[in-house]
PDB file of C-alpha atoms in Angstrom:
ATOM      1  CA  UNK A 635      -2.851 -33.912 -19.944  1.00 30.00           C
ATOM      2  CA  UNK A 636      -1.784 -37.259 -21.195  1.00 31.00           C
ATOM      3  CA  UNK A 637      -4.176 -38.878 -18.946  1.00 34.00           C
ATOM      4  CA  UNK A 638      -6.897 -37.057 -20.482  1.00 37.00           C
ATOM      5  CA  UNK A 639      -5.583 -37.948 -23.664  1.00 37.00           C
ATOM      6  CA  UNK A 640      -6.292 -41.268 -22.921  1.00 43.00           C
ATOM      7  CA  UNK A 641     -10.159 -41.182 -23.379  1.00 53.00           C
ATOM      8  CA  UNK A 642      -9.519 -40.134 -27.007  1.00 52.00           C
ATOM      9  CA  UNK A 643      -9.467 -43.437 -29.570  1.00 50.00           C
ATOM     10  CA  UNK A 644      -6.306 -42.798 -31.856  1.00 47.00           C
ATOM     11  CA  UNK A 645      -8.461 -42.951 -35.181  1.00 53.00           C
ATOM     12  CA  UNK A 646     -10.709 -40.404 -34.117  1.00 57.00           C
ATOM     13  CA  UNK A 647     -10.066 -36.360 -34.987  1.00 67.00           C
ATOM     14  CA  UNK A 648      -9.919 -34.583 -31.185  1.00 84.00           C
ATOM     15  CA  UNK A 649     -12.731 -33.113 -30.090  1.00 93.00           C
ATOM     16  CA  UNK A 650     -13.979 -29.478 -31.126  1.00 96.00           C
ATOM     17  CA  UNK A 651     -14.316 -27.101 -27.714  1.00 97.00           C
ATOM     18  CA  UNK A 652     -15.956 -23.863 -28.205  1.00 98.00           C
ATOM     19  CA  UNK A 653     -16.316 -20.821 -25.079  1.00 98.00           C
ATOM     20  CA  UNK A 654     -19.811 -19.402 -25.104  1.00 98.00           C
ATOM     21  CA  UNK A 655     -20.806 -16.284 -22.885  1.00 96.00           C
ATOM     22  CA  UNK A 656     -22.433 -14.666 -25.806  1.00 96.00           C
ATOM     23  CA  UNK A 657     -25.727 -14.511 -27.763  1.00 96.00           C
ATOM     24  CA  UNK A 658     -23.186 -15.503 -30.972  1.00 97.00           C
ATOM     25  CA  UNK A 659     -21.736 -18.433 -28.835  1.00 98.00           C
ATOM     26  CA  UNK A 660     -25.333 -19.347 -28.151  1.00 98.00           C
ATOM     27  CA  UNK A 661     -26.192 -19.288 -31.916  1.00 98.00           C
ATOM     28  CA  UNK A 662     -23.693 -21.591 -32.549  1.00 98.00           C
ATOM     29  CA  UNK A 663     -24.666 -24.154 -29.809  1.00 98.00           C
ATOM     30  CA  UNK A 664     -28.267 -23.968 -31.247  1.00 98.00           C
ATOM     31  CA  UNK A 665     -27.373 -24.407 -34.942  1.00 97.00           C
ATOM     32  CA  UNK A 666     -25.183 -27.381 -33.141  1.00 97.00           C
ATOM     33  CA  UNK A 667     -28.117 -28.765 -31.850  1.00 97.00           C
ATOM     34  CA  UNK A 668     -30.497 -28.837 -34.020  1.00 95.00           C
ATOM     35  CA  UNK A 669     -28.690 -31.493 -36.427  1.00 93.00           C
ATOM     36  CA  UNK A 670     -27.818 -33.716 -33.045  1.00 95.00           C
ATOM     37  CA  UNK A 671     -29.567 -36.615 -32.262  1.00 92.00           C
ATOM     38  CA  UNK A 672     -28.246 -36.765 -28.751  1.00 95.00           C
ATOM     39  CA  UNK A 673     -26.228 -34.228 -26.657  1.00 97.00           C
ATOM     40  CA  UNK A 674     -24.173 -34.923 -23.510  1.00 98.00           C
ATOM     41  CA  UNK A 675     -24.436 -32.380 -20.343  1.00 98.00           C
ATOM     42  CA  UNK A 676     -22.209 -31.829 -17.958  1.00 97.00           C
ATOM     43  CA  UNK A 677     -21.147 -29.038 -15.106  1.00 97.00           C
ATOM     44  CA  UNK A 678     -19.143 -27.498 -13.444  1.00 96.00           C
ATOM     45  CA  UNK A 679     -19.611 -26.212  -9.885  1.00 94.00           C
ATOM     46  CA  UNK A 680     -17.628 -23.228  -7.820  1.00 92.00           C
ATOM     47  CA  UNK A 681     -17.996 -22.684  -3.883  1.00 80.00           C
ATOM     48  CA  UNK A 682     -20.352 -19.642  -2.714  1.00 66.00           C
ATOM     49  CA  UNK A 683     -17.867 -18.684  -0.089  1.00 61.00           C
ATOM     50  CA  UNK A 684     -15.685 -20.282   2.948  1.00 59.00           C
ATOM     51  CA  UNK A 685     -17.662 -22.795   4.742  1.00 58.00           C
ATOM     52  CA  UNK A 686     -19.830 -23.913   2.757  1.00 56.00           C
ATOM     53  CA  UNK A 687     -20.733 -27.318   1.329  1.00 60.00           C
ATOM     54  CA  UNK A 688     -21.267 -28.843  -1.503  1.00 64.00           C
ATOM     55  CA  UNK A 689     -25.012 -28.570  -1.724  1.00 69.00           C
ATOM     56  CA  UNK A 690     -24.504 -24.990  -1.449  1.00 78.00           C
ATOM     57  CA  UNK A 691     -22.033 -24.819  -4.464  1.00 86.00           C
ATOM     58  CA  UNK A 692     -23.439 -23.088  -7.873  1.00 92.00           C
ATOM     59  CA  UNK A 693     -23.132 -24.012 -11.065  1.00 95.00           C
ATOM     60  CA  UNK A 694     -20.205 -21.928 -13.179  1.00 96.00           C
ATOM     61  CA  UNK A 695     -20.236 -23.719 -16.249  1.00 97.00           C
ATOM     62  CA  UNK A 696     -22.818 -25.904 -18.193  1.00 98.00           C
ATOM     63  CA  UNK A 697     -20.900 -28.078 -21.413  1.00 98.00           C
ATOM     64  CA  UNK A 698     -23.430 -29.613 -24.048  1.00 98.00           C
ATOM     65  CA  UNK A 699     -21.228 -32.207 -26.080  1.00 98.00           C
ATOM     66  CA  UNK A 700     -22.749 -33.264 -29.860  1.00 98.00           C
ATOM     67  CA  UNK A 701     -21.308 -35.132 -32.375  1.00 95.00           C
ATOM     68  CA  UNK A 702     -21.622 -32.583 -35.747  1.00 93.00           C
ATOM     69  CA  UNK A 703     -22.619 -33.862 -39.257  1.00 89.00           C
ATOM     70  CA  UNK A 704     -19.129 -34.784 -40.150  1.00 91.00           C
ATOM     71  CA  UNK A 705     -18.386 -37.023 -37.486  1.00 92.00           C
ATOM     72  CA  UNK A 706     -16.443 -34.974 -34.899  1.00 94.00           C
ATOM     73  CA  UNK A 707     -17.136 -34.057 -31.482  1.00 97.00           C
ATOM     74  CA  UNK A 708     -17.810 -30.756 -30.220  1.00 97.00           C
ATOM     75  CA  UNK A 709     -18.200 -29.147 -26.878  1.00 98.00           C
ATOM     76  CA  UNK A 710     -19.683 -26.315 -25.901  1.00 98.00           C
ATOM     77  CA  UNK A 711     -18.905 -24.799 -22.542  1.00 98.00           C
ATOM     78  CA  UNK A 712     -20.599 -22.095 -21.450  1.00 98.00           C
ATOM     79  CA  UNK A 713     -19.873 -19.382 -18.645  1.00 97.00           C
ATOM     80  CA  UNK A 714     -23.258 -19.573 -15.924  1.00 96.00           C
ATOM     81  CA  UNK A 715     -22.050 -17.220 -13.036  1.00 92.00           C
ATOM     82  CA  UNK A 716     -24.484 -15.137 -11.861  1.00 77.00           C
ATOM     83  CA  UNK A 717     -22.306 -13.453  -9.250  1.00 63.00           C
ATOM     84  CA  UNK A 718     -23.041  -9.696  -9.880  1.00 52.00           C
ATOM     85  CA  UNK A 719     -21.728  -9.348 -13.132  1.00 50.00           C
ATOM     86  CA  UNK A 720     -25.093  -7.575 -13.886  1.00 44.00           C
ATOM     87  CA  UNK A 721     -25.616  -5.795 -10.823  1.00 46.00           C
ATOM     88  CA  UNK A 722     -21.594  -3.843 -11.407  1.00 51.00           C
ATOM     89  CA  UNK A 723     -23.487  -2.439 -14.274  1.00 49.00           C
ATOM     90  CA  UNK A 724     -25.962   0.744 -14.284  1.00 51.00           C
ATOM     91  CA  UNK A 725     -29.350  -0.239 -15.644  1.00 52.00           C
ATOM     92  CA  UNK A 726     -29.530  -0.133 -19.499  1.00 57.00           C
ATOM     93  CA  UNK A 727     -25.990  -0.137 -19.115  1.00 75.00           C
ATOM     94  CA  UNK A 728     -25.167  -1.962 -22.819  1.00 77.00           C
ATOM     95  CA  UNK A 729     -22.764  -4.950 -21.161  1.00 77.00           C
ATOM     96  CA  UNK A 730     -25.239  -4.999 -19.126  1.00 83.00           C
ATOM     97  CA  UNK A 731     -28.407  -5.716 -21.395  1.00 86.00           C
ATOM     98  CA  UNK A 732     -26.241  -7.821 -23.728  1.00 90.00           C
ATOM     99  CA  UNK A 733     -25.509  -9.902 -20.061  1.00 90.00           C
ATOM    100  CA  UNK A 734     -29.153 -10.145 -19.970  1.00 90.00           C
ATOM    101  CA  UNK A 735     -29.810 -11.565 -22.951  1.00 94.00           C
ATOM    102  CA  UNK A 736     -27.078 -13.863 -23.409  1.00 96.00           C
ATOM    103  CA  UNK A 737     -28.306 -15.595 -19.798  1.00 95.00           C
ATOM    104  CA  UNK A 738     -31.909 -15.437 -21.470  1.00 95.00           C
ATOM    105  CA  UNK A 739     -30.855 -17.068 -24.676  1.00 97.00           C
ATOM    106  CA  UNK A 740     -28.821 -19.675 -22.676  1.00 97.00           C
ATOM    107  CA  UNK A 741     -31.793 -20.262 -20.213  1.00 96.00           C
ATOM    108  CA  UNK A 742     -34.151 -20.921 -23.304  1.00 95.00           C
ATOM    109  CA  UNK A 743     -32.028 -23.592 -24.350  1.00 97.00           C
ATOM    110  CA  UNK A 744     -31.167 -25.183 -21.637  1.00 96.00           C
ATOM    111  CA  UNK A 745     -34.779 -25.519 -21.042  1.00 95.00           C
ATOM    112  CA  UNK A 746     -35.170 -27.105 -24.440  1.00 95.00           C
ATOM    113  CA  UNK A 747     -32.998 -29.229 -24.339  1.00 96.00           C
ATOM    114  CA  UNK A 748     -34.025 -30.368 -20.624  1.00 95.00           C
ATOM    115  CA  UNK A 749     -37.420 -29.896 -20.333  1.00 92.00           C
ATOM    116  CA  UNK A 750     -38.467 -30.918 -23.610  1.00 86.00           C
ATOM    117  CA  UNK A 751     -38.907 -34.856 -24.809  1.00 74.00           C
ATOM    118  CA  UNK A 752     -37.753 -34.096 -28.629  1.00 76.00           C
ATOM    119  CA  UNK A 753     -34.335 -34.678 -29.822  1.00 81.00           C
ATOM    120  CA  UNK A 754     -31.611 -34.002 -29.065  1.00 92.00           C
ATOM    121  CA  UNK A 755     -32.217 -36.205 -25.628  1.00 94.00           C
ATOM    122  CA  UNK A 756     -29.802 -35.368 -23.042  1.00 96.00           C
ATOM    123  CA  UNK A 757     -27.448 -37.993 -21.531  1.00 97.00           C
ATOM    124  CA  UNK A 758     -25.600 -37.064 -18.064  1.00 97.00           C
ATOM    125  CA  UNK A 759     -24.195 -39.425 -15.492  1.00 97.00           C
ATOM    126  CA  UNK A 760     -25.194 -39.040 -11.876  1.00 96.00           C
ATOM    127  CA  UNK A 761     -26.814 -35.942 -12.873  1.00 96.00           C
ATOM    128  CA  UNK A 762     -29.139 -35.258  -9.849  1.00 96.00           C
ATOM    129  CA  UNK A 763     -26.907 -32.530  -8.401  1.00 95.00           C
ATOM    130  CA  UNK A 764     -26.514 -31.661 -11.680  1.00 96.00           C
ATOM    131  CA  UNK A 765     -30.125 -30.833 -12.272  1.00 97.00           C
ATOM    132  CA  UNK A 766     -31.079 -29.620  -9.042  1.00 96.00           C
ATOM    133  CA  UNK A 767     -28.077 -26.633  -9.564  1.00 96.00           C
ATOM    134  CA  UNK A 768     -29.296 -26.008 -13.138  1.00 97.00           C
ATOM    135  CA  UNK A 769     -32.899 -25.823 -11.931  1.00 96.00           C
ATOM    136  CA  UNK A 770     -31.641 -23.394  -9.274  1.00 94.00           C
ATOM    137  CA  UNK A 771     -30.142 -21.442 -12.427  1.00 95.00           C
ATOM    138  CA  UNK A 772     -32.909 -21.419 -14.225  1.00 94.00           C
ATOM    139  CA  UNK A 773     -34.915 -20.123 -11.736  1.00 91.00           C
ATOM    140  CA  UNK A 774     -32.428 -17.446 -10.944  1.00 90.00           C
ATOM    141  CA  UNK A 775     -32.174 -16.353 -14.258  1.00 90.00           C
ATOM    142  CA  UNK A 776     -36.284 -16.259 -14.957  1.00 82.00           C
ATOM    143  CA  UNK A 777     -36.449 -13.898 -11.864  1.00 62.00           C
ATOM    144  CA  UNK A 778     -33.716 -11.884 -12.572  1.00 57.00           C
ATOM    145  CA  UNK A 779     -35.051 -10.951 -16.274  1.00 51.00           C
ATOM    146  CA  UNK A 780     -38.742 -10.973 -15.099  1.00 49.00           C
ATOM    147  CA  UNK A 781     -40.286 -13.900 -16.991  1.00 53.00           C
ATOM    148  CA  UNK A 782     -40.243 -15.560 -13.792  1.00 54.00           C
ATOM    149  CA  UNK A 783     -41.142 -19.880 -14.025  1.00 59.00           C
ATOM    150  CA  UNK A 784     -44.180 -21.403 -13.946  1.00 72.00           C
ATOM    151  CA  UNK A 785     -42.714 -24.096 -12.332  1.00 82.00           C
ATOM    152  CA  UNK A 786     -40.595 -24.190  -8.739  1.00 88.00           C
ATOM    153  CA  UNK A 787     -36.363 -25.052  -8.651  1.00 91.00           C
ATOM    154  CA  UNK A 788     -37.845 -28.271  -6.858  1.00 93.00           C
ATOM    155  CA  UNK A 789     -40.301 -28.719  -9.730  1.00 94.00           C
ATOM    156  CA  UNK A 790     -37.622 -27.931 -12.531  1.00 94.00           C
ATOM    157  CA  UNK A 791     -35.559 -30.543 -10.701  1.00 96.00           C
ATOM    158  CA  UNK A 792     -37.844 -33.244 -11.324  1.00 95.00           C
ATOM    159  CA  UNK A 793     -38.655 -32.197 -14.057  1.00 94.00           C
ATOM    160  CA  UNK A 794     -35.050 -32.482 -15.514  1.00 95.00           C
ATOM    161  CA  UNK A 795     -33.954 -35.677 -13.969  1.00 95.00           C
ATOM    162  CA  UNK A 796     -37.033 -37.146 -15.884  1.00 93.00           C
ATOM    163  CA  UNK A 797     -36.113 -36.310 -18.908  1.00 93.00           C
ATOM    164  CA  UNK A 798     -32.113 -36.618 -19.208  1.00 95.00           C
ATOM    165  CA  UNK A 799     -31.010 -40.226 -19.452  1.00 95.00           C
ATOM    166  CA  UNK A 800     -28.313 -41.093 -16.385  1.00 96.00           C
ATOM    167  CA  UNK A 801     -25.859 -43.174 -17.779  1.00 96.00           C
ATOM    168  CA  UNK A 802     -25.027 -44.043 -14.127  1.00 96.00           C
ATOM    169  CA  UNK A 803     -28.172 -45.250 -13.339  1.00 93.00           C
ATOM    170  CA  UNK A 804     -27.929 -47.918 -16.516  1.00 94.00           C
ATOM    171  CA  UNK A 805     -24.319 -48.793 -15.157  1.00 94.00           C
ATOM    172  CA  UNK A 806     -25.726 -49.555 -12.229  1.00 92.00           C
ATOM    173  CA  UNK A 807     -28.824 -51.489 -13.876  1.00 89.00           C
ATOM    174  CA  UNK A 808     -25.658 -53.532 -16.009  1.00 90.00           C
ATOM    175  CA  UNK A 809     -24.048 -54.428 -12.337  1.00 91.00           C
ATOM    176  CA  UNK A 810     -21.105 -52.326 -12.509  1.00 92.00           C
ATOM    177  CA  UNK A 811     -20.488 -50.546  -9.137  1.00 84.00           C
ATOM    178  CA  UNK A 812     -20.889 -52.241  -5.224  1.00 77.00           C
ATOM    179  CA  UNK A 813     -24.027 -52.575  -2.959  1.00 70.00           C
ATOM    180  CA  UNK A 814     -24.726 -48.970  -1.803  1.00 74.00           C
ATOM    181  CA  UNK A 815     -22.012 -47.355  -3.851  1.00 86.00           C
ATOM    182  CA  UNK A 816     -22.846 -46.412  -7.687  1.00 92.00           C
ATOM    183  CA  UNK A 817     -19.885 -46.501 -10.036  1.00 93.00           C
ATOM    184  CA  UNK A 818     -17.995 -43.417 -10.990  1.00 93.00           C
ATOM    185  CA  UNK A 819     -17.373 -41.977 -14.529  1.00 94.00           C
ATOM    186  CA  UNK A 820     -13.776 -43.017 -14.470  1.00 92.00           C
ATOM    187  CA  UNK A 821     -15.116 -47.147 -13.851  1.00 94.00           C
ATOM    188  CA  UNK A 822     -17.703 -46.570 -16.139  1.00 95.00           C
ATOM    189  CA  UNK A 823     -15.153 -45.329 -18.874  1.00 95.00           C
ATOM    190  CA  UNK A 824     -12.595 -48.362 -17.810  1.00 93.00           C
ATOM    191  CA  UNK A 825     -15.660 -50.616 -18.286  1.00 94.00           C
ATOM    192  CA  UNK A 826     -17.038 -49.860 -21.761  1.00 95.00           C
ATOM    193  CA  UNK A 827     -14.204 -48.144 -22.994  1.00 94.00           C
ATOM    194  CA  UNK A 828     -11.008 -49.340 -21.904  1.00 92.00           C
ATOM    195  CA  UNK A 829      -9.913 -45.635 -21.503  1.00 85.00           C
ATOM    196  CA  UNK A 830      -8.966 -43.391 -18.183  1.00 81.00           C
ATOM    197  CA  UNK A 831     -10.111 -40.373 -17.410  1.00 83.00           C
ATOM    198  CA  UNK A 832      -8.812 -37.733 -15.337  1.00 81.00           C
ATOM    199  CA  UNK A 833     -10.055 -35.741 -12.622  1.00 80.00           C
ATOM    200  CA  UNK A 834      -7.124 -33.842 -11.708  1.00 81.00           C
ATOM    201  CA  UNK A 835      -8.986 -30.310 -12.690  1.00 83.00           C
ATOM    202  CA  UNK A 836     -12.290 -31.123 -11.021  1.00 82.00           C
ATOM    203  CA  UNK A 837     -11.808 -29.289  -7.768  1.00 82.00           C
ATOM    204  CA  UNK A 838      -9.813 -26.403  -9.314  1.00 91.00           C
ATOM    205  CA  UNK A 839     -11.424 -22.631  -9.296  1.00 93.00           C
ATOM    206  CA  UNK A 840     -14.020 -22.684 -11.620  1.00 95.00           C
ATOM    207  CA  UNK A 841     -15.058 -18.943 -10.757  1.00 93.00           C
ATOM    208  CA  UNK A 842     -11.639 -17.828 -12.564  1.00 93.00           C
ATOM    209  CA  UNK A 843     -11.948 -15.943 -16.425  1.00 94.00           C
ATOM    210  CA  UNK A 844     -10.164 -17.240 -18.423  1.00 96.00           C
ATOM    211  CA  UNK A 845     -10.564 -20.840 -17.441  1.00 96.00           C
ATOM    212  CA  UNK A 846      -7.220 -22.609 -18.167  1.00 95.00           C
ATOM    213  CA  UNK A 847      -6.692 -24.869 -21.472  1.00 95.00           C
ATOM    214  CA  UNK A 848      -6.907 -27.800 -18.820  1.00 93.00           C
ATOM    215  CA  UNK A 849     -10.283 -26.370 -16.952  1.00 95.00           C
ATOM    216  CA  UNK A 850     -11.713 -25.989 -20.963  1.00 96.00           C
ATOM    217  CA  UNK A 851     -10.134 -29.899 -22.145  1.00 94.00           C
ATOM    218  CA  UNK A 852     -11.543 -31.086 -18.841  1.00 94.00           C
ATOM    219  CA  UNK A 853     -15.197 -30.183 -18.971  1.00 94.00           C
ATOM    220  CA  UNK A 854     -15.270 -30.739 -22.335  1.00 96.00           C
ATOM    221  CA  UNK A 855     -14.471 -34.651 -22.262  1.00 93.00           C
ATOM    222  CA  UNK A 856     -16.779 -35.313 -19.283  1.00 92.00           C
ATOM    223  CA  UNK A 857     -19.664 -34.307 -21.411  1.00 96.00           C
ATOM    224  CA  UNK A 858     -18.243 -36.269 -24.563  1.00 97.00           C
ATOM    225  CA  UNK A 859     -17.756 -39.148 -22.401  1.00 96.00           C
ATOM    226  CA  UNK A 860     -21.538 -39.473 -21.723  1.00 96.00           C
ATOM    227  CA  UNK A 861     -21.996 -40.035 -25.333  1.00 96.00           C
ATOM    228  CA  UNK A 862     -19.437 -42.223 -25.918  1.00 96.00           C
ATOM    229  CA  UNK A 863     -20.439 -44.486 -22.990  1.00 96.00           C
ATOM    230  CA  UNK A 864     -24.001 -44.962 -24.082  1.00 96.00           C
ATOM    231  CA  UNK A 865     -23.024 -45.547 -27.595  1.00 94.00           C
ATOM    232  CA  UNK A 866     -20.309 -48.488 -26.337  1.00 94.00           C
ATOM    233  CA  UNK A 867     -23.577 -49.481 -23.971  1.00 94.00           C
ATOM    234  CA  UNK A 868     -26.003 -49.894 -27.003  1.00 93.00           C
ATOM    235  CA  UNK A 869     -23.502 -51.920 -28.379  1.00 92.00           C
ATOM    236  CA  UNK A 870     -22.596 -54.136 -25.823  1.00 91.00           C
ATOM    237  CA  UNK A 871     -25.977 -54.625 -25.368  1.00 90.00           C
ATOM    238  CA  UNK A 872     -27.192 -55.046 -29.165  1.00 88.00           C
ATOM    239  CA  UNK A 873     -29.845 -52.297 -28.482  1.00 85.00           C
ATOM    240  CA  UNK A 874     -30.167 -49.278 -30.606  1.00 74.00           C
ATOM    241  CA  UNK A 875     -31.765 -46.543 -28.206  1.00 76.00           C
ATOM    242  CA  UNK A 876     -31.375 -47.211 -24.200  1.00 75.00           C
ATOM    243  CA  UNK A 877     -33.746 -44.041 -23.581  1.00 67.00           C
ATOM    244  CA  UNK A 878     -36.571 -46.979 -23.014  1.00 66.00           C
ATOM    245  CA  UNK A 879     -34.638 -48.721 -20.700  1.00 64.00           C
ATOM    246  CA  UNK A 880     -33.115 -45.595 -18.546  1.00 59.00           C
ATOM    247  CA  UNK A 881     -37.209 -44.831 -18.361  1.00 61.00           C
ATOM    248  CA  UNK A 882     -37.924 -48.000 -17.058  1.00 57.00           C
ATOM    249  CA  UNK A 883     -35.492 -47.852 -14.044  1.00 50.00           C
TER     250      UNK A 883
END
């Protein structure tokens, strides 16, 4: 805990982390949103079953980090398993419909925020597995409520990579990291912030509800640390928007 402590600067107030796996929670992330200029992303994966890999793994959690209108950071992580909670439920069942549209709601604005080139832009680092598990979502989600996607997982993949600036990619672009081996988020955070970050909860059960206090600190402050990274890289670099250049690579 004290490692992850670490990333926070001592003048700032700690960082705001709010559950959502409800149309309310969604509400909340929206109104959060819409007064954000920017919004980190982050996720969190959990295995499909013994043997297999890490391509197979699905996302359980998606965190959107924003900075509100009084300064402080807020997190929002929010609960993506599709593992039958729907199904243990007869149709029209009412945990069941509310299920339904609390993954619809979510699904909407992930695609907003994703899909769409308005503010907030989305900042991730190394985010291609990232968005090729939250296209998978997405498309899971659209054929499970019937609205279906007029686009393909591979399509939404693209699609999402496009449009979400990797702050990997301009660490890489800044010559940080070794020939044929980007630099991590921890480096990246050493670099430009002079903070660590831990990574002692990353390969812990994320299919478990409740997660832990540590699970909920930990994918919170990935997703802050995208922001804070670009901001420490726009001023390192005197620039006041490195969407252009992220575009460019």
């Amino acid at each position: 805990a004290a490692r992850v402590a670490a990333l926070q600067p001592q003048d700032a107030p700690a960082p705001r982390v709010v559950w959502v796996d409800s149309v309310e929670g969604v509400d909340e992330l929206d109104a959060a949103l819409s007064c954000a200029l920017r919004v980190g992303v982050d996720t969190e994966w959990m295995d499909v079953g013994p043997g297999g890999s890490v391509s197979d793994a699905v996302v359980a959690t998606v965190q959107f980090a924003v900075v509100d209108e009084g300064g402080r950071e807020v997190a929002f992580v929010c609960d993506t398993r599709l593992d039958g909670d729907v199904a243990e439920h007869q149709a029209g069942d009412t945990m069941s419909i509310l299920l339904q549209e609390y993954r619809r709601r979510l699904s909407e604005t992930l695609r907003r925020v994703l899909l769409e080139e308005e503010r907030p832009r989305a900042v991730g680092f190394a985010f291609a597995a990232d968005a090729q598990k939250l296209a998978r979502w997405l498309h899971a989600v659209g054929s499970c409520d019937g609205g279906g996607s007029a686009l393909s997982a591979v399509e939404l993949t693209t699609a999402i990579r496009s449009t979400t600036i990797d702050v990997q990619k301009l660490a890489s672009e800044a010559g940080l990291g070794s020939r044929g081996q980007a630099a991590s988020l921890q480096a990246v955070c050493r670099h430009w912030l002079s903070h660590l970050l831990s990574k002692d909860e990353q390969c812990s059960d994320w299919s478990v509800r409740p997660l832990s206090d540590r699970q909920m600190r930990y994918a919170a402050i990935d997703a802050i640390a995208c922001l804070r990274v670009i901001d420490a890289m726009e001023a390192d670099w005197g620039c006041s928007d490195a969407g252009p250049l992220h575009e460019s690579l």
